[in-house]
């Protein structure tokens, strides 16, 4: 649906309809300001489009990937340690359930707990550390691959964005140059004096107004198109970063799944060794 402005708007603002030099000078000023505004908006959008590819932004993206991967690795390490601690406490709780209430806080119970901590837990801790180190090694390798892929994708996107910026930047400068021409015509109109607009100046006004309409239409369209491109670029960068992190977490998950049977076996062996310890202690 078209949304046309009232007819009097053009009557009061169109430089081509100016009847005096003062009117012409006054009506040319907003045109120059409009050309400057759209050019500056276009340049600002170009700067915004280029910001994610500056050195600090690139380092920040890699640091975020490393930090998130480190946090994920810490969570896995904590889960491995927690599983061992939970199994030890379950073993201890089972033994307490089999003893008389009066023996649970006795010196004999304290000695058994000390032997459990000294003879069983260290081996469990060592084997848990081995598992964590294997996951960490796999994570480090995946992180290196993901970082390289991320950097390659960012570099490819930066090249495309740079070419886009170089193609659009002259248009923004064109708008500023046009604003300068319009301002010059307005200044000359004031310098000529008062009275009707001379034919030569009217012809120049018609030509420069037509040029303004065409140029601003192109700039506005380019600004709108560039805004959509900018949103696509930001989305692509986020996707590249998330994909890189997913690659790391997938490698972690796969490694944990591969090591899970061995870890379960270690927990079972720990429980069996603890049971043997309790039996020997009970017999002594």
CSV table of N, CA and C in Angstrom, one decimal, residues 107-174:
chain,number,residue,atom,x,y,z
A,107,UNK,N,36.4,-46.4,68.0
A,107,UNK,CA,37.8,-46.3,67.4
A,107,UNK,C,38.0,-47.3,66.3
A,108,UNK,N,37.3,-48.5,66.5
A,108,UNK,CA,37.5,-49.5,65.4
A,108,UNK,C,36.9,-49.0,64.1
A,109,UNK,N,35.8,-48.3,64.1
A,109,UNK,CA,35.2,-47.8,62.9
A,109,UNK,C,36.1,-46.7,62.3
A,110,UNK,N,36.7,-45.9,63.2
A,110,UNK,CA,37.6,-44.8,62.7
A,110,UNK,C,38.8,-45.4,62.1
A,111,UNK,N,39.3,-46.5,62.6
A,111,UNK,CA,40.5,-47.2,62.0
A,111,UNK,C,40.2,-47.8,60.7
A,112,UNK,N,39.0,-48.3,60.6
A,112,UNK,CA,38.6,-48.9,59.3
A,112,UNK,C,38.4,-47.8,58.2
A,113,UNK,N,37.9,-46.7,58.7
A,113,UNK,CA,37.7,-45.5,57.7
A,113,UNK,C,39.1,-45.1,57.3
A,114,UNK,N,40.0,-45.0,58.2
A,114,UNK,CA,41.4,-44.6,57.9
A,114,UNK,C,42.0,-45.5,56.9
A,115,UNK,N,41.8,-46.8,57.1
A,115,UNK,CA,42.4,-47.8,56.1
A,115,UNK,C,41.7,-47.7,54.8
A,116,UNK,N,40.4,-47.5,54.8
A,116,UNK,CA,39.7,-47.3,53.5
A,116,UNK,C,40.3,-46.1,52.8
A,117,UNK,N,40.5,-45.0,53.4
A,117,UNK,CA,41.0,-43.8,52.8
A,117,UNK,C,42.5,-44.0,52.4
A,118,UNK,N,43.2,-44.8,53.1
A,118,UNK,CA,44.6,-45.0,52.8
A,118,UNK,C,44.9,-46.1,51.8
A,119,UNK,N,44.1,-47.2,51.8
A,119,UNK,CA,44.5,-48.3,51.0
A,119,UNK,C,43.6,-48.4,49.7
A,120,UNK,N,42.4,-47.9,49.7
A,120,UNK,CA,41.5,-48.1,48.6
A,120,UNK,C,41.3,-46.8,47.8
A,121,UNK,N,41.1,-45.7,48.5
A,121,UNK,CA,40.9,-44.4,47.7
A,121,UNK,C,42.0,-44.0,46.8
A,122,UNK,N,43.3,-44.1,47.3
A,122,UNK,CA,44.4,-43.6,46.4
A,122,UNK,C,44.4,-44.2,45.0
A,123,UNK,N,44.2,-45.6,45.0
A,123,UNK,CA,44.2,-46.3,43.7
A,123,UNK,C,43.0,-45.8,42.9
A,124,UNK,N,41.9,-45.7,43.5
A,124,UNK,CA,40.7,-45.2,42.8
A,124,UNK,C,41.0,-43.8,42.2
A,125,UNK,N,41.6,-42.9,43.0
A,125,UNK,CA,41.9,-41.6,42.6
A,125,UNK,C,42.8,-41.6,41.4
A,126,UNK,N,43.8,-42.4,41.5
A,126,UNK,CA,44.8,-42.5,40.4
A,126,UNK,C,44.1,-42.9,39.1
A,127,UNK,N,43.3,-43.9,39.1
A,127,UNK,CA,42.6,-44.4,37.9
A,127,UNK,C,41.6,-43.4,37.4
A,128,UNK,N,41.0,-42.7,38.3
A,128,UNK,CA,40.1,-41.6,37.9
A,128,UNK,C,40.9,-40.5,37.2
A,129,UNK,N,42.1,-40.2,37.7
A,129,UNK,CA,42.9,-39.2,37.1
A,129,UNK,C,43.4,-39.7,35.7
A,130,UNK,N,43.6,-41.0,35.5
A,130,UNK,CA,44.0,-41.5,34.2
A,130,UNK,C,42.8,-41.3,33.2
A,131,UNK,N,41.6,-41.5,33.6
A,131,UNK,CA,40.5,-41.3,32.8
A,131,UNK,C,40.4,-39.8,32.4
A,132,UNK,N,40.5,-39.0,33.4
A,132,UNK,CA,40.4,-37.5,33.2
A,132,UNK,C,41.4,-37.0,32.2
A,133,UNK,N,42.6,-37.6,32.3
A,133,UNK,CA,43.7,-37.2,31.4
A,133,UNK,C,43.5,-37.6,30.0
A,134,UNK,N,42.9,-38.8,29.8
A,134,UNK,CA,42.5,-39.2,28.5
A,134,UNK,C,41.5,-38.3,27.9
A,135,UNK,N,40.5,-38.0,28.6
A,135,UNK,CA,39.5,-37.1,28.1
A,135,UNK,C,40.1,-35.7,27.8
A,136,UNK,N,41.0,-35.2,28.7
A,136,UNK,CA,41.6,-33.9,28.4
A,136,UNK,C,42.5,-34.0,27.2
A,137,UNK,N,43.1,-35.1,26.9
A,137,UNK,CA,44.0,-35.2,25.7
A,137,UNK,C,43.1,-35.1,24.5
A,138,UNK,N,42.0,-35.9,24.5
A,138,UNK,CA,41.0,-35.9,23.4
A,138,UNK,C,40.4,-34.5,23.2
A,139,UNK,N,40.1,-33.8,24.3
A,139,UNK,CA,39.6,-32.5,24.3
A,139,UNK,C,40.5,-31.5,23.7
A,140,UNK,N,41.8,-31.6,24.1
A,140,UNK,CA,42.8,-30.7,23.5
A,140,UNK,C,43.0,-30.8,22.0
A,141,UNK,N,43.0,-32.1,21.6
A,141,UNK,CA,43.1,-32.3,20.1
A,141,UNK,C,41.9,-31.7,19.4
A,142,UNK,N,40.7,-32.0,19.9
A,142,UNK,CA,39.5,-31.5,19.3
A,142,UNK,C,39.4,-30.0,19.3
A,143,UNK,N,39.9,-29.4,20.4
A,143,UNK,CA,39.9,-27.9,20.5
A,143,UNK,C,40.8,-27.3,19.5
A,144,UNK,N,42.0,-27.9,19.3
A,144,UNK,CA,42.9,-27.4,18.3
A,144,UNK,C,42.3,-27.5,16.9
A,145,UNK,N,41.6,-28.6,16.6
A,145,UNK,CA,40.9,-28.7,15.3
A,145,UNK,C,39.8,-27.7,15.1
A,146,UNK,N,39.0,-27.6,16.2
A,146,UNK,CA,37.9,-26.6,16.1
A,146,UNK,C,38.4,-25.2,16.0
A,147,UNK,N,39.4,-24.9,16.7
A,147,UNK,CA,40.0,-23.5,16.6
A,147,UNK,C,40.4,-23.2,15.2
A,148,UNK,N,41.1,-24.1,14.6
A,148,UNK,CA,41.6,-23.9,13.2
A,148,UNK,C,40.5,-23.8,12.2
A,149,UNK,N,39.5,-24.6,12.4
A,149,UNK,CA,38.3,-24.5,11.5
A,149,UNK,C,37.6,-23.2,11.7
A,150,UNK,N,37.5,-22.8,13.0
A,150,UNK,CA,36.8,-21.5,13.3
A,150,UNK,C,37.6,-20.3,12.6
A,151,UNK,N,38.9,-20.3,12.8
A,151,UNK,CA,39.7,-19.3,12.2
A,151,UNK,C,39.6,-19.2,10.7
A,152,UNK,N,39.6,-20.4,10.1
A,152,UNK,CA,39.5,-20.5,8.6
A,152,UNK,C,38.2,-19.9,8.1
A,153,UNK,N,37.1,-20.3,8.8
A,153,UNK,CA,35.8,-19.8,8.4
A,153,UNK,C,35.7,-18.3,8.6
A,154,UNK,N,36.2,-17.8,9.7
A,154,UNK,CA,36.2,-16.4,10.0
A,154,UNK,C,37.0,-15.6,8.9
A,155,UNK,N,38.2,-16.2,8.6
A,155,UNK,CA,39.0,-15.6,7.5
A,155,UNK,C,38.3,-15.5,6.2
A,156,UNK,N,37.6,-16.6,5.8
A,156,UNK,CA,36.8,-16.6,4.6
A,156,UNK,C,35.7,-15.6,4.6
A,157,UNK,N,35.0,-15.5,5.7
A,157,UNK,CA,34.0,-14.5,5.8
A,157,UNK,C,34.5,-13.1,5.8
A,158,UNK,N,35.7,-12.9,6.5
A,158,UNK,CA,36.3,-11.6,6.5
A,158,UNK,C,36.7,-11.1,5.1
A,159,UNK,N,37.1,-12.0,4.3
A,159,UNK,CA,37.5,-11.7,2.9
A,159,UNK,C,36.3,-11.2,2.1
A,160,UNK,N,35.2,-12.0,2.3
A,160,UNK,CA,33.9,-11.6,1.6
A,160,UNK,C,33.4,-10.2,2.1
A,161,UNK,N,33.5,-10.0,3.4
A,161,UNK,CA,33.0,-8.8,4.0
A,161,UNK,C,33.9,-7.6,3.5
A,162,UNK,N,35.2,-7.8,3.5
A,162,UNK,CA,36.1,-6.8,3.0
A,162,UNK,C,35.8,-6.4,1.6
A,163,UNK,N,35.5,-7.3,0.7
A,163,UNK,CA,35.2,-7.0,-0.7
A,163,UNK,C,33.8,-6.3,-0.7
A,164,UNK,N,32.9,-6.7,0.1
A,164,UNK,CA,31.6,-6.0,0.2
A,164,UNK,C,31.8,-4.5,0.6
A,165,UNK,N,32.6,-4.3,1.6
A,165,UNK,CA,32.8,-3.0,2.1
A,165,UNK,C,33.5,-2.1,1.1
A,166,UNK,N,34.5,-2.6,0.4
A,166,UNK,CA,35.2,-1.9,-0.7
A,166,UNK,C,34.2,-1.5,-1.8
A,167,UNK,N,33.2,-2.4,-2.0
A,167,UNK,CA,32.3,-2.1,-3.1
A,167,UNK,C,31.2,-1.1,-2.7
A,168,UNK,N,30.9,-1.0,-1.4
A,168,UNK,CA,29.8,-0.1,-1.0
A,168,UNK,C,30.4,1.3,-0.5
A,169,UNK,N,31.6,1.3,0.0
A,169,UNK,CA,32.2,2.5,0.5
A,169,UNK,C,32.1,3.7,-0.5
A,170,UNK,N,32.5,3.5,-1.7
A,170,UNK,CA,32.4,4.6,-2.7
A,170,UNK,C,31.0,5.2,-2.8
A,171,UNK,N,30.0,4.4,-2.6
A,171,UNK,CA,28.6,5.0,-2.6
A,171,UNK,C,28.4,5.9,-1.5
A,172,UNK,N,28.9,5.6,-0.3
A,172,UNK,CA,28.8,6.5,0.9
A,172,UNK,C,29.5,7.8,0.6
A,173,UNK,N,30.7,7.7,0.0
A,173,UNK,CA,31.4,8.9,-0.3
A,173,UNK,C,30.7,9.7,-1.4
A,174,UNK,N,30.0,9.0,-2.3
A,174,UNK,CA,29.2,9.7,-3.3
A,174,UNK,C,28.1,10.6,-2.7
